[in-house]
Structures are given as structure tokens and as C-alpha cells.
Amino acid sequence: DTGVSQDPRHKITKRGQNVTFRCDPISEHNRLYWYRQTLGQGPEFLTYFQNEAQLEKSRLLSDRFSAERPKGSFSTLEIQRTEQGDSAMYLCASSPRDSSITPLHFGNGTRLTVT
Amino acid sequence: SQQGEEDPQALSIQEGENATMNCSYKTSINNLQWYRQNSGRGLVHLILIRSNEREKHSGRLRVTLDTSKKSSSLLITASRAADTASYFCATDARGGSYIPTFGRGTSLIVHP
């Protein structure tokens, strides 16, 4: 069972640079979620996809953030012109169907540090 | 915004003791889930309880749900040092998109 895979695990960047993270969900999971987690807090919802369609975005997702899931498989999350406040763990999760009774399967996250 | 709020924020116990964590939420829900997170890792699903259920067991875990009080509890019996982790409840609002909303979590330390 290959779980949710995220790459890279860690990213250190300078303020103002662009970064892109990748998430490979569990095969055939049609829902994919991005969450952000800061130290001592729970995950905060950013956006989710059903297949290739981005169905909902949080108000946390400013114009500098963009997410794609071009073929309904892997997804990328890009942050442009990074700010120090973007430093966080970015978590990806997937679930097998559009149902409220299936749990999320999380990757181990990408930890972003903006200096 | 975070729908669920766990209590306590931190819990420190000795191996063999029971650990109880509570979660309160604000709106009507379809279900409530508990997740565990080891430091620097992703979350792992532990147990799901539906809104029409009152209690559920899984191994050393026992979850209760009181929809009238909008609260849930997670009990870990006979704790082990390996149970040291953060525990989060997640809810999805009834009638909304299925987007699990997480609380701030309880940090559990089990001393060997």
C-alpha cells in the first residue's frame, strides 16, 4: 500500500521566492485536500479537488497561492513571492470517494521555512 | 476557523494510566473523527463515529459522542510510551461540503 506521498519533505527559501510542492495521492482516490499547519495548531483547510476540479478554496488561500490537479492524479501547490508568515507544514490528504464516512489519508507533509 | 476544540491542550501521564481527551464543536455534524499525529509526520486516522452513534471502540480506544452537548471524548486505556503524540478531532458540518475541520489538538506525553 503506497500511501500519500509529498515532495519535498523540507524546503528552505528566501522571502520573495516562489516554491512548488507536489502531492501524489493514493491511487484512485478522487478527492485530494491541501491543509496548512503551524506549530501547536491543528491543520487548516486550504483547498480540495474532486478529480481534476478544484471545488472549494479557503479564504486563507491568498492570490499568491495556486493549486492544480491537472489529470486528476497528482497535485501541485505553488506559493509565489513567499513571506515569512508562509512558514508552516503543508499537508496533503486524499480520500477514496465523495462521502463523509471515509477518513482522510495524509502524507507526511512539506515543511516550508521562509527566511 | 477551527470548529473543534480539544481539551486539555496538553496531558502528561505515566505508562499504564488511562488518557482522556475531549473535543467540543459548534455546529451540527455528520460525523466526528479522531486522528493522531507523531512529531513531524502526517496525521493518521484512528476512529470515526457517526452522528447517530453514541460510543465506539477500537482496541484500546473508546470514543463517545454527545450531540446534545456537541462534544466527544477519546479514551486511551493502558497507555504506552508509543502513544505519545498529538491527537486531533475533526468534524464536517452537516449540509456542507465534506471538508473535515480540525481542532488545535491535545498533546499527550506518556512517560515510561
XYZ file of C-alpha atoms in Angstrom:
227
model
C 0.000 0.000 0.000
C 1.742 3.147 -1.205
C 0.345 5.949 0.882
C 0.119 9.639 0.108
C 3.499 10.945 -0.967
C 4.674 14.550 -0.674
C 7.770 16.123 -2.106
C 9.952 17.729 -0.927
C 9.868 16.923 2.798
C 11.616 20.154 3.653
C 12.050 23.416 1.776
C 14.004 26.455 2.888
C 13.577 29.530 0.758
C 14.239 33.230 0.925
C 11.417 35.691 1.191
C 10.121 36.682 -2.215
C 10.975 33.411 -3.934
C 8.416 31.064 -5.458
C 8.037 27.492 -4.246
C 6.103 24.496 -5.542
C 5.127 21.368 -3.655
C 3.886 18.105 -5.075
C 1.432 15.576 -3.700
C 0.802 12.093 -5.058
C -2.411 10.717 -3.538
C -3.309 7.102 -3.077
C -4.112 5.658 -6.464
C -7.771 6.003 -7.464
C -8.601 8.377 -4.615
C -10.683 11.006 -6.298
C -10.615 13.616 -3.523
C -7.433 15.491 -2.694
C -7.031 18.100 0.045
C -4.384 20.621 0.998
C -4.067 21.779 4.591
C -1.593 24.078 6.328
C -0.403 23.507 9.878
C 1.607 25.841 12.078
C 3.326 24.874 15.304
C 0.921 23.987 18.078
C -2.136 24.269 15.853
C -4.344 21.848 14.005
C -4.414 21.576 10.217
C -6.248 24.434 8.496
C -8.078 23.730 5.261
C -6.726 25.399 2.133
C -8.406 23.749 -0.852
C -9.687 20.486 -2.248
C -10.165 18.753 -5.573
C -12.568 16.157 -6.767
C -10.754 14.538 -9.651
C -9.306 17.492 -11.598
C -11.891 20.048 -10.460
C -10.961 22.443 -7.658
C -14.231 22.610 -5.756
C -13.505 24.866 -2.825
C -10.835 27.273 -1.618
C -10.379 28.719 1.834
C -10.097 32.442 2.410
C -6.633 31.553 3.743
C -5.631 30.889 0.150
C -4.477 34.317 -0.971
C -3.796 35.271 -4.582
C -0.200 34.180 -4.082
C -1.311 30.580 -3.679
C -2.410 28.369 -6.536
C -3.143 24.671 -6.671
C -3.656 22.365 -9.598
C -4.537 18.763 -10.215
C -4.267 18.593 -14.000
C -5.129 14.971 -14.683
C -6.965 14.138 -11.517
C -3.933 12.335 -10.147
C -1.060 14.266 -8.534
C -1.457 17.843 -7.354
C 0.859 20.828 -7.010
C 0.632 23.759 -4.638
C 2.573 26.862 -5.620
C 3.274 29.855 -3.419
C 4.506 32.968 -5.185
C 6.505 35.747 -3.548
C 6.807 33.853 -0.282
C 6.511 35.704 3.017
C 7.781 34.687 6.444
C 4.202 34.069 7.512
C 4.007 31.273 4.936
C 6.378 29.180 7.059
C 4.381 26.105 8.024
C 3.847 22.423 7.342
C 1.805 21.876 4.183
C -0.165 18.656 4.360
C -1.848 16.789 1.553
C -4.575 14.211 2.101
C -6.733 12.062 -0.117
C -9.919 10.077 0.260
C -11.470 7.447 -1.981
C -14.916 8.865 -2.601
C -17.319 11.685 -2.098
C -18.594 10.564 1.250
C -18.475 11.823 4.760
C -17.784 8.376 6.147
C -14.362 7.811 4.683
C -11.320 9.048 6.545
C -8.560 11.164 5.093
C -5.181 9.612 4.333
C -2.421 12.122 4.971
C 1.079 12.429 3.603
C 3.974 13.366 5.883
C 3.881 16.946 4.729
C 6.284 19.507 3.310
C 7.816 21.761 5.920
C 8.417 25.228 4.477
C 10.768 27.695 6.128
C 10.891 31.205 4.691
C 13.945 33.185 5.806
C -11.584 28.826 11.536
C -11.372 25.740 13.708
C -14.640 24.049 14.529
C -13.443 21.629 17.165
C -11.593 22.496 20.332
C -9.724 19.823 22.237
C -9.242 19.830 25.950
C -6.791 19.652 27.617
C -4.176 21.233 25.361
C -1.516 19.081 26.990
C -1.643 15.884 29.029
C 1.220 14.110 30.779
C 0.691 10.650 32.285
C 2.580 7.521 33.294
C 2.594 4.369 31.228
C -0.326 2.147 32.148
C -2.637 5.015 33.054
C -5.674 5.981 31.012
C -5.730 9.173 28.956
C -8.920 11.084 28.243
C -9.190 13.890 25.735
C -12.263 15.930 24.972
C -13.470 17.723 21.888
C -16.199 20.330 21.646
C -17.644 21.660 18.413
C -20.103 24.322 17.358
C -22.370 23.203 14.525
C -24.363 20.069 13.746
C -22.192 17.382 12.222
C -22.376 14.300 10.024
C -19.598 12.533 11.859
C -16.605 13.125 14.074
C -13.187 11.625 13.587
C -10.107 11.350 15.740
C -6.616 11.493 14.293
C -3.166 11.066 15.757
C -0.003 12.891 14.709
C 3.537 11.991 15.678
C 6.003 14.860 15.693
C 6.960 15.955 12.185
C 4.646 13.470 10.498
C 1.238 13.483 8.876
C -1.996 12.628 10.621
C -3.208 9.074 10.956
C -6.897 8.267 11.216
C -7.861 6.464 14.424
C -11.625 6.177 14.586
C -14.813 7.663 13.126
C -18.108 7.977 14.968
C -21.284 8.903 13.150
C -23.723 11.451 14.480
C -26.282 8.723 15.276
C -23.784 6.699 17.314
C -23.018 7.289 20.978
C -19.991 5.096 21.602
C -17.423 3.220 19.593
C -14.463 1.024 20.465
C -11.311 0.111 18.601
C -8.673 -1.827 20.508
C -7.563 0.365 23.428
C -9.539 3.329 22.087
C -13.014 4.300 23.199
C -14.831 7.255 21.672
C -18.068 8.759 22.883
C -20.240 11.342 21.189
C -22.887 13.535 22.801
C -24.590 15.538 20.071
C -26.800 17.367 22.571
C -23.688 18.816 24.202
C -21.751 18.965 20.923
C -18.866 17.106 22.479
C -16.820 13.942 22.108
C -14.216 12.192 24.188
C -11.346 9.885 23.284
C -10.166 7.454 25.934
C -6.915 5.565 25.538
C -6.702 2.765 28.067
C -3.499 1.272 29.470
C -1.374 3.890 27.724
C 2.075 3.120 26.360
C 5.055 5.365 25.703
C 4.384 4.824 21.992
C 1.036 6.605 22.404
C 2.956 9.873 22.842
C 1.612 12.102 20.064
C -0.848 14.894 19.341
C -4.483 13.941 18.990
C -6.991 15.898 16.908
C -10.714 15.716 16.435
C -12.179 16.589 13.060
C -15.765 17.320 12.167
C -17.644 18.018 8.994
C -20.651 20.285 9.128
C -23.977 18.757 8.229
C -25.265 20.052 4.926
C -21.894 21.351 3.790
C -19.148 20.056 1.562
C -17.218 17.230 3.094
C -14.287 19.243 4.409
C -13.040 17.936 7.745
C -12.290 20.800 10.124
C -9.682 20.138 12.798
C -9.257 21.409 16.325
C -5.983 22.575 17.886
C -5.253 19.173 19.347
C -4.175 17.633 22.622
C -0.501 16.908 23.113
C -0.149 13.633 25.022
C 3.088 12.565 26.684
C 3.249 9.090 28.180
C 6.232 8.585 30.458
C 7.722 5.078 30.550
